[in-house]
Tab-separated table of C-alpha atoms in Angstrom:
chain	number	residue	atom	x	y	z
Y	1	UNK	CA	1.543	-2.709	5.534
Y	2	UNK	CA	-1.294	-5.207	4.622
Y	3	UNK	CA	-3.497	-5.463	7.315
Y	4	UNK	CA	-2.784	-8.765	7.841
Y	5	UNK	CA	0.832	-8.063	9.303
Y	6	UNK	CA	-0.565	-5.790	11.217
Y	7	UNK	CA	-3.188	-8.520	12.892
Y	8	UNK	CA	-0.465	-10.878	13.754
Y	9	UNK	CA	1.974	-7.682	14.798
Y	10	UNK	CA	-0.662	-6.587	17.066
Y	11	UNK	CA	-1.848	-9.530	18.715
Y	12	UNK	CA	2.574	-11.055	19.410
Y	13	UNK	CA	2.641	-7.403	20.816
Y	14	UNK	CA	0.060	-7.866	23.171
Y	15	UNK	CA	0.961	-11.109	24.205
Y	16	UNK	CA	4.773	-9.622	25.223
Y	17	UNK	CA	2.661	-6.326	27.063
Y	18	UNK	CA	-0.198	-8.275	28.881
Y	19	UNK	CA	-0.433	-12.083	27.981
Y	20	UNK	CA	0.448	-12.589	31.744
Y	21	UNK	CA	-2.572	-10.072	32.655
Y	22	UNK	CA	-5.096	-10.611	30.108
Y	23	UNK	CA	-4.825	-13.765	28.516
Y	24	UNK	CA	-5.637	-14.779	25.440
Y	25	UNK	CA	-7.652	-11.711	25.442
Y	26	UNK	CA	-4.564	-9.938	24.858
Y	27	UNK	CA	-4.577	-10.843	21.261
Y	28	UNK	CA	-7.454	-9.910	20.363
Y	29	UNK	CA	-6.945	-6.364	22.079
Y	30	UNK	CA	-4.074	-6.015	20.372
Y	31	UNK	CA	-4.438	-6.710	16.634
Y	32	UNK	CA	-7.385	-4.560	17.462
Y	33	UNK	CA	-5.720	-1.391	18.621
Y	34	UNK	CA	-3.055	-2.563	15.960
Y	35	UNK	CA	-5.212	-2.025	13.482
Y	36	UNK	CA	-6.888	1.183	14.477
Y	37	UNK	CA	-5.112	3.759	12.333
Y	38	UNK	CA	-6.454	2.286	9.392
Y	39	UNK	CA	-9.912	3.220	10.198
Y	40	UNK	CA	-9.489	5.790	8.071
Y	41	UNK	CA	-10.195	3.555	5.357
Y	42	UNK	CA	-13.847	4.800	5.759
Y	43	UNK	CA	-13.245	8.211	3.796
Y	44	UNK	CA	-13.065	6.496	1.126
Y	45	UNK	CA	-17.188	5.975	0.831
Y	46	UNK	CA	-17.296	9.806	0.429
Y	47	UNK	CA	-14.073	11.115	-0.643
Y	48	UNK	CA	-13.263	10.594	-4.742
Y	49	UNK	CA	-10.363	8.534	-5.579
Y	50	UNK	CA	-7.970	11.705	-5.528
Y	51	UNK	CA	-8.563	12.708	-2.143
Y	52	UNK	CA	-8.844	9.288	-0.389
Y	53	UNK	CA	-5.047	8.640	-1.320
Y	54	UNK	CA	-4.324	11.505	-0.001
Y	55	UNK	CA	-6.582	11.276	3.316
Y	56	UNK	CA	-5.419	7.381	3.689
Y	57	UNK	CA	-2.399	7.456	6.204
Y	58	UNK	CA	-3.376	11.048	7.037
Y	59	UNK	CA	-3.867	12.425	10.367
Y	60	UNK	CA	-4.869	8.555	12.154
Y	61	UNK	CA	-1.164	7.896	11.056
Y	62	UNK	CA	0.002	11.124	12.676
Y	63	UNK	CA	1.837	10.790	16.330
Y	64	UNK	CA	-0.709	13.082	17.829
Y	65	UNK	CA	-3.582	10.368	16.566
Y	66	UNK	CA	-1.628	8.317	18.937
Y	67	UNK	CA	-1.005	10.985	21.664
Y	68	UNK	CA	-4.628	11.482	21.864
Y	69	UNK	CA	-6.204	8.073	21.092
Y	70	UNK	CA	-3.840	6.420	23.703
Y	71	UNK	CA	-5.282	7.799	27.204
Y	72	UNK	CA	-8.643	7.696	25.969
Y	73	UNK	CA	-8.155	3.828	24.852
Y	74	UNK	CA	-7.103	2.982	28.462
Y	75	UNK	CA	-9.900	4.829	29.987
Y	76	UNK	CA	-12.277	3.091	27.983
Y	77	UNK	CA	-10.332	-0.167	28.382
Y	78	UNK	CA	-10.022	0.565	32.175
Y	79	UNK	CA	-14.026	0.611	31.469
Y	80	UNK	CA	-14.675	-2.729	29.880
Y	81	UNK	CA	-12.394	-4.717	31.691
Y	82	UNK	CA	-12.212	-2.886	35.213
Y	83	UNK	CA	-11.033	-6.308	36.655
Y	84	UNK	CA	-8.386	-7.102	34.401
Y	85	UNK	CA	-5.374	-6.519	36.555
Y	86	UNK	CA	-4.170	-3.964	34.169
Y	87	UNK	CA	-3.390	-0.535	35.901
Y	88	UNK	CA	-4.087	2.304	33.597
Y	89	UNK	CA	-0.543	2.856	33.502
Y	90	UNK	CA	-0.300	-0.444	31.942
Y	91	UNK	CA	-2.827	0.169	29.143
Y	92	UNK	CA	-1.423	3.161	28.395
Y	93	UNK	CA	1.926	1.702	27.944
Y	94	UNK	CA	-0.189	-1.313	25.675
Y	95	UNK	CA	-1.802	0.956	23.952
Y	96	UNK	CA	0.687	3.498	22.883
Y	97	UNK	CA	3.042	0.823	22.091
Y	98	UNK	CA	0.402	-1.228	20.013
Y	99	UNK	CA	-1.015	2.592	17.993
Y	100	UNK	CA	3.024	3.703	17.514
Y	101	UNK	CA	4.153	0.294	16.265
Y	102	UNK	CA	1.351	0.595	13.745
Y	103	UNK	CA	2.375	3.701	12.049
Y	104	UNK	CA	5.868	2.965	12.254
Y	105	UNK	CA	5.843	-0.084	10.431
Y	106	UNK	CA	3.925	1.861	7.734
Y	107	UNK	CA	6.623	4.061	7.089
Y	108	UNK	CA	8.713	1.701	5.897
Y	109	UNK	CA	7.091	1.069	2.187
Y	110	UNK	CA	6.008	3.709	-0.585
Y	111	UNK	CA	3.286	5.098	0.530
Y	112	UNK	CA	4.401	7.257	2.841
Y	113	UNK	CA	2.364	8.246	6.179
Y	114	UNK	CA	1.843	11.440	7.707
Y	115	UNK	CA	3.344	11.518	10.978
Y	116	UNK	CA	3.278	14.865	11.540
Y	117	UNK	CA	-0.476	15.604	10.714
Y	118	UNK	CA	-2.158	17.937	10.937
Y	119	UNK	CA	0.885	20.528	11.357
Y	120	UNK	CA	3.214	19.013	8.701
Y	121	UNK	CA	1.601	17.292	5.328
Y	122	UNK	CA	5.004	16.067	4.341
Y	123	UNK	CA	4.822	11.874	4.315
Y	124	UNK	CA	7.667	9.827	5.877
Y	125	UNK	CA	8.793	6.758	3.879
Y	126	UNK	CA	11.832	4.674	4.295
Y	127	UNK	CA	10.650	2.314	0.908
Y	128	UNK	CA	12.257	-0.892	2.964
Y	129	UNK	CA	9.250	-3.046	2.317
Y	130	UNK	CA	6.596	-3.684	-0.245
Y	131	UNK	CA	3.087	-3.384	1.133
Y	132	UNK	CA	3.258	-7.122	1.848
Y	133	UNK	CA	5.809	-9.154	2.102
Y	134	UNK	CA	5.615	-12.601	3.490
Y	135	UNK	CA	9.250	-12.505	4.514
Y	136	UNK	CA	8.488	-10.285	6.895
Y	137	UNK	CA	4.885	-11.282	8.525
Y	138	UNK	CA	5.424	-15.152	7.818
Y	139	UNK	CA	7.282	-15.631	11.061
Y	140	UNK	CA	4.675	-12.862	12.841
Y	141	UNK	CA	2.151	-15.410	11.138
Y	142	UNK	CA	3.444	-18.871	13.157
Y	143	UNK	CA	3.673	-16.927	16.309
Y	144	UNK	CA	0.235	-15.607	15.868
Y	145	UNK	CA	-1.147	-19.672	15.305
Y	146	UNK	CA	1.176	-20.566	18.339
Y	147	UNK	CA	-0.253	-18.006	20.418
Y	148	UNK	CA	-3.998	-19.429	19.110
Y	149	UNK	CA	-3.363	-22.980	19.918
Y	150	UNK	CA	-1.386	-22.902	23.462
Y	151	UNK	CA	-3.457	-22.842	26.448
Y	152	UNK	CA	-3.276	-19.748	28.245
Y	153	UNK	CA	-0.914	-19.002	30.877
Y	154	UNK	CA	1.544	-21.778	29.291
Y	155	UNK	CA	5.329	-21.194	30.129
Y	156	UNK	CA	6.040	-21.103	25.998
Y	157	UNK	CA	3.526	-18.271	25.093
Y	158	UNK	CA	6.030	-15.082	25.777
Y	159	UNK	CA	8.674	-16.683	23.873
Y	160	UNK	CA	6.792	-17.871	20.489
Y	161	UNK	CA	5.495	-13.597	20.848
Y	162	UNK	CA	9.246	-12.978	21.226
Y	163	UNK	CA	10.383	-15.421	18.411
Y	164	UNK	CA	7.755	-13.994	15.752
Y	165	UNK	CA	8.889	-10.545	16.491
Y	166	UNK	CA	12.376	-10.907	16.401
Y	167	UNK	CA	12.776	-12.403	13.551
Y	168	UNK	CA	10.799	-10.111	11.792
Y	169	UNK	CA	12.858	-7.558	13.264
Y	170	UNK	CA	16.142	-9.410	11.794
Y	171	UNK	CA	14.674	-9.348	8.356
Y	172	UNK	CA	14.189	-5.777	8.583
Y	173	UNK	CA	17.457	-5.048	9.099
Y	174	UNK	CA	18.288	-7.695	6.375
Y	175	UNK	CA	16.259	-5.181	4.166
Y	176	UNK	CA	18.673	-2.248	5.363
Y	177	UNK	CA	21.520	-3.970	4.533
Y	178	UNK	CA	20.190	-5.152	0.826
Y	179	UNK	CA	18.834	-1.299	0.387
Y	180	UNK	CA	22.115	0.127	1.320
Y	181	UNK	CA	24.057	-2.427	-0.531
Y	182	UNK	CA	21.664	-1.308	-4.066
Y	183	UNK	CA	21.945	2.491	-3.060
Y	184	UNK	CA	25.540	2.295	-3.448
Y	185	UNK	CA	25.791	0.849	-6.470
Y	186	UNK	CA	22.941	2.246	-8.391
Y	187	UNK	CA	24.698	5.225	-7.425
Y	188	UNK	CA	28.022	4.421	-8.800
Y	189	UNK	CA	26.394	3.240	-12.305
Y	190	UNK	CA	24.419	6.425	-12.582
Y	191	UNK	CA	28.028	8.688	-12.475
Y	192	UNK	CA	29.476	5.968	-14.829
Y	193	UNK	CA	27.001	6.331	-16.964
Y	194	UNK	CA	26.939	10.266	-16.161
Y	195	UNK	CA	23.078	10.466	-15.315
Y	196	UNK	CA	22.905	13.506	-12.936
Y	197	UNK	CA	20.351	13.531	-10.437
Y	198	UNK	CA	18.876	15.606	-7.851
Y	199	UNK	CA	16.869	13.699	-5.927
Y	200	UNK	CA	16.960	9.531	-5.773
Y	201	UNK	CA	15.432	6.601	-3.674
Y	202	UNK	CA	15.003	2.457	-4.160
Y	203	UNK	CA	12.235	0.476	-3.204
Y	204	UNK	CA	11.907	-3.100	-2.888
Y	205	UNK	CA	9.767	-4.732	-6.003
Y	206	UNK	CA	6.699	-6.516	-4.630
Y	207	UNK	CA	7.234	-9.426	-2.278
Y	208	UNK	CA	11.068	-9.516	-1.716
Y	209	UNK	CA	13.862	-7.755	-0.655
Y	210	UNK	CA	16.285	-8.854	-3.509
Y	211	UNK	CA	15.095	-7.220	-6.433
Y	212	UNK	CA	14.960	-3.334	-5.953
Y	213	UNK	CA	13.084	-0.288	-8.384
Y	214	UNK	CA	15.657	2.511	-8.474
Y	215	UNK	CA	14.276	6.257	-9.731
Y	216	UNK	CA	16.661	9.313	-10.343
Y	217	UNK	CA	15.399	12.625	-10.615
Y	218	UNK	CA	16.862	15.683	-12.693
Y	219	UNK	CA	15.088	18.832	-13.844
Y	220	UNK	CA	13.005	17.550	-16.588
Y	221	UNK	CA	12.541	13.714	-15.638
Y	222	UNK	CA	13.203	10.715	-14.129
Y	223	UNK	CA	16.088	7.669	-14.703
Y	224	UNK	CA	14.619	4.123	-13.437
Y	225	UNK	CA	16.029	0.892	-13.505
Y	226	UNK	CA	16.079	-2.601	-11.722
Y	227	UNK	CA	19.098	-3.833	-9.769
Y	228	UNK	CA	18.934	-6.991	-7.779
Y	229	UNK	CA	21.626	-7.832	-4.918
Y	230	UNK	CA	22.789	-10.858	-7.155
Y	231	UNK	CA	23.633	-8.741	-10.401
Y	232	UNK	CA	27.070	-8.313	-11.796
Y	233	UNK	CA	25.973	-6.394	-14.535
Y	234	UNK	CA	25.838	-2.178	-14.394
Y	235	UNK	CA	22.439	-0.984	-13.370
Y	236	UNK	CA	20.108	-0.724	-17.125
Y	237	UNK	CA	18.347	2.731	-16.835
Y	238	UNK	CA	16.254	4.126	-19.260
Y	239	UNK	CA	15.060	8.143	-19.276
Y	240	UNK	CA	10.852	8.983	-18.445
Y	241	UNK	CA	10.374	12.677	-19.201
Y	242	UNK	CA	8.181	14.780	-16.630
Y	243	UNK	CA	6.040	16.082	-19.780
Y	244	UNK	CA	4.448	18.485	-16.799
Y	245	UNK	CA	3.301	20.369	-19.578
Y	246	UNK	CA	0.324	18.180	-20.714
Y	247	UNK	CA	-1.134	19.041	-17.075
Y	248	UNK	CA	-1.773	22.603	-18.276
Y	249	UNK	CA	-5.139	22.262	-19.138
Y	250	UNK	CA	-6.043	20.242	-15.872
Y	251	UNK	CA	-4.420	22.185	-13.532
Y	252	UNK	CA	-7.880	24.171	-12.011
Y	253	UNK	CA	-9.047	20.593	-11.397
Y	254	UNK	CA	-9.218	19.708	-7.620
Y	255	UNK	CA	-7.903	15.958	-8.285
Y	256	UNK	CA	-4.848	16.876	-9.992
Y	257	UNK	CA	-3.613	19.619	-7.081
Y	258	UNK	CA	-4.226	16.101	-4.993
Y	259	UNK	CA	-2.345	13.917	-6.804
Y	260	UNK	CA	0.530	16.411	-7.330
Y	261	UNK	CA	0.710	16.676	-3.526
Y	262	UNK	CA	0.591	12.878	-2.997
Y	263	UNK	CA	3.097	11.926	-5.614
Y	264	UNK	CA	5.784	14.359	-3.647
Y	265	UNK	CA	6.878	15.368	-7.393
Y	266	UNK	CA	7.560	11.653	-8.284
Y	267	UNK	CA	5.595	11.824	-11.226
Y	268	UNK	CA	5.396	12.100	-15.305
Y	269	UNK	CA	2.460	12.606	-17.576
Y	270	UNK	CA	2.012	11.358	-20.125
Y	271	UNK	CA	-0.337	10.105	-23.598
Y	272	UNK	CA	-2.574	6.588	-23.764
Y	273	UNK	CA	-4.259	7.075	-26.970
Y	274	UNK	CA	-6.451	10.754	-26.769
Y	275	UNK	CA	-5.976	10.120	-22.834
Y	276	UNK	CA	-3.965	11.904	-20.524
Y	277	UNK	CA	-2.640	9.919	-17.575
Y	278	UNK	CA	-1.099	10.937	-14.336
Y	279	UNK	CA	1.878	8.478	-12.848
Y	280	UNK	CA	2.961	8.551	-9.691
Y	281	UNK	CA	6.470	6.808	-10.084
Y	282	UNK	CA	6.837	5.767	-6.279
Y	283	UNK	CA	4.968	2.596	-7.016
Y	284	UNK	CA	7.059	1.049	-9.575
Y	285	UNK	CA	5.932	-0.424	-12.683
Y	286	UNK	CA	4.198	-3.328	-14.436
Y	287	UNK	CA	6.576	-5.639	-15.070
Y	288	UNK	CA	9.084	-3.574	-15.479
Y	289	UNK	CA	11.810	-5.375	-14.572
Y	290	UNK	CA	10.954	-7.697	-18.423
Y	291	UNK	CA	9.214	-5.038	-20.034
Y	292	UNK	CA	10.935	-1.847	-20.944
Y	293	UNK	CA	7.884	-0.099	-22.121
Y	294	UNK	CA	6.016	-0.806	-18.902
Y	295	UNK	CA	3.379	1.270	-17.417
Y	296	UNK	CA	3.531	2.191	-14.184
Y	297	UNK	CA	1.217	0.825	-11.608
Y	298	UNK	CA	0.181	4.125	-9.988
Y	299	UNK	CA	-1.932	5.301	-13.364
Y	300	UNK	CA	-4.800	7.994	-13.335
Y	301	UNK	CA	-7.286	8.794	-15.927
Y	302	UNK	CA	-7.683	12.636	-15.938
Y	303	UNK	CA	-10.144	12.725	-18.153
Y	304	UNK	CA	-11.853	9.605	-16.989
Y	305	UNK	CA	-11.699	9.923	-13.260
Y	306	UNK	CA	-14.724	7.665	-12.380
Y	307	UNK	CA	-12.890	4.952	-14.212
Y	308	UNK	CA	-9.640	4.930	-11.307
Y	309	UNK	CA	-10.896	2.949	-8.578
Y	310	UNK	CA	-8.563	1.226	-6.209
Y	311	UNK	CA	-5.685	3.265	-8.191
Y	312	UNK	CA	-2.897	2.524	-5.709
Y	313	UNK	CA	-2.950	-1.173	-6.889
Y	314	UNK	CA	-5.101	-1.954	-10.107
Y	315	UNK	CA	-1.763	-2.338	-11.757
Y	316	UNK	CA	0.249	-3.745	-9.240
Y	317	UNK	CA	-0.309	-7.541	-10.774
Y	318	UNK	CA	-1.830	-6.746	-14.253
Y	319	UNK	CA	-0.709	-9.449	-17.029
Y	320	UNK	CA	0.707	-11.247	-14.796
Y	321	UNK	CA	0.715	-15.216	-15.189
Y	322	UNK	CA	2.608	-18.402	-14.438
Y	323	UNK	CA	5.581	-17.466	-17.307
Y	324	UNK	CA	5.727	-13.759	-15.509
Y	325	UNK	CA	6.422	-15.605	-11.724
Y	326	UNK	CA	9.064	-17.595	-13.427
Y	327	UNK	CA	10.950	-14.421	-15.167
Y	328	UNK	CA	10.064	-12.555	-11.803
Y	329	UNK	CA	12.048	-15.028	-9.830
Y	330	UNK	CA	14.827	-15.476	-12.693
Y	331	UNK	CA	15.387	-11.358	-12.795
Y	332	UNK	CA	15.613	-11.470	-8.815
Y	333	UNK	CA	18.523	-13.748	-8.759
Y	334	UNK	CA	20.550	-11.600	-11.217
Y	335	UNK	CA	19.590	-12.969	-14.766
């Protein structure tokens, strides 16, 4: 998730774990440790753009990251704040909680995370939530400026923590509901329309749970299509070939053994002009839901790899402009 939920996530789980103990302090410990995992954000100033996908939600996303950062934490804590009131018990308990809720959360969009790192490189993704979405962390958000404003110790605190989480929490299984709702009829419209598949999965387009990106896998490609929980209509899919074979000449190249290993085989190849460009399908597509020729947002240059900075996202909001919101918001509620 944007590191913004996790901030506000952090600091309403604190509150819950040792508002009574710590204080305000509590907050700040805990979008803190919240955000910890992410630290790994510093390979990136010596890793090329290939491997710092890769390395980002690696082995700081793993469960023994948290096994092992979560007594040292509370020693260190036990340290700085020695008279706190907080048994090491307790910071253990606040600091597992806070490191596990973290890469939990994570899981639940595209990107996938690496629980079981170092011993397992496989990524676990749910692809219930889009990086951000403000239906999720806006309630997370008016607990967090709750929290800020009320004095501490005041009766209220515990329960706006409570509030911001639950409902969070309810929208998340809202999300499960919508996903399963989509899987089951994408599903149906693929054997109507007798698309086999071997391997399938839906993820929520960005900022909503109502309007979901839905890719079908069989031996030599991929079906996608849109389907929002408001259409009536069958599901629209159009084919993407693999074209694996234009990776031939690339495949001695460190990046592209990577990227194949990132994209867990969700991707095609394919032709811009004399350049040959590597898409990781998980991601979705610009504007694909309008624009049936989209490319997808995931895109690498292999031929140009200084030019793919910040590759996860460069396309994630390309062309769009007031007219694109509009037909955004029109294709979510069915049209």
């Amino acid at each position: 998730m944007d590191s913004l939920t996790h901030i506000v996530l952090g600091a309403a789980i604190g509150e819950v774990l040792a508002g009574r103990t710590l204080g305000k302090k509590a907050l700040l410990i805990g979008a803190i440790a919240n955000s910890l995992p992410d630290i790994d954000f510093i390979a990136a100033f010596w890793l090329d753009t290939a491997r710092d996908v890769l390395a980002h939600r690696g082995i700081t996303h793993s469960f023994l990251f948290v096994a092992v950062m979560t007594p040292l934490l509370s020693f260190l804590a036990g340290r700085l704040f020695p008279r706190s009131g907080m048994t090491r018990r307790s910071w253990r308990v606040f600091f597992g909680v806070e490191l596990f809720a973290h890469i939990f959360i994570d899981a639940f969009n595209a990107y996938g995370t690496g629980w079981f790192e170092p011993f397992d490189h496989s990524r676990v993704s749910f692809h219930l939530l889009f990086v951000a979405d403000p239906f999720y962390s806006t309630w997370l958000g008016i607990a967090f400026v709750a929290l800020l404003v009320l004095r501490a110790g005041h009766p209220a605190r515990r329960k706006w923590a409570w509030t911001g989480i639950l409902l969070s929490s309810a929208y998340l299984c809202y999300c499960i509901s919508n996903k399963a709702r989509i899987d089951r009829q994408a599903k149906v419209d693929l054997l109507a329309q007798h698309h086999s598949y071997t391997r399938y999965f839906s993820t929520p387009t960005p900022l909503n749970s109502w309007l979901w990106y839905i890719v079908a896998e069989d031996s030599s490609g991929f079906y996608t299509g849109y389907r929002s929980v408001f259409d009536c209509q069958a599901t629209d899919f159009r084919y993407q070939p693999r074209a694996d074979s234009l990776l031939q000449p690339f495949l001695g190249h460190s990046d592209v053994h990577c990227l194949l290993r990132f994209s867990q085989g969700y991707y095609t190849v394919e032709e811009w002009g004399d350049t040959v460009v590597f898409n990781d399908l998980r991601f979705g597509e610009m504007k694909g839901w309008e624009d049936p020729k989209a490319h997808f947002v995931f895109h690498y240059f292999l031929q140009r790899p200084e030019e793919n900075r910040v590759v996860v996202q460069r396309g994630r909001f390309a062309g769009w402009n007031g007219s694109t919101l509009r037909a955004f918001i029109r294709r979510i509620g069915g049209n």
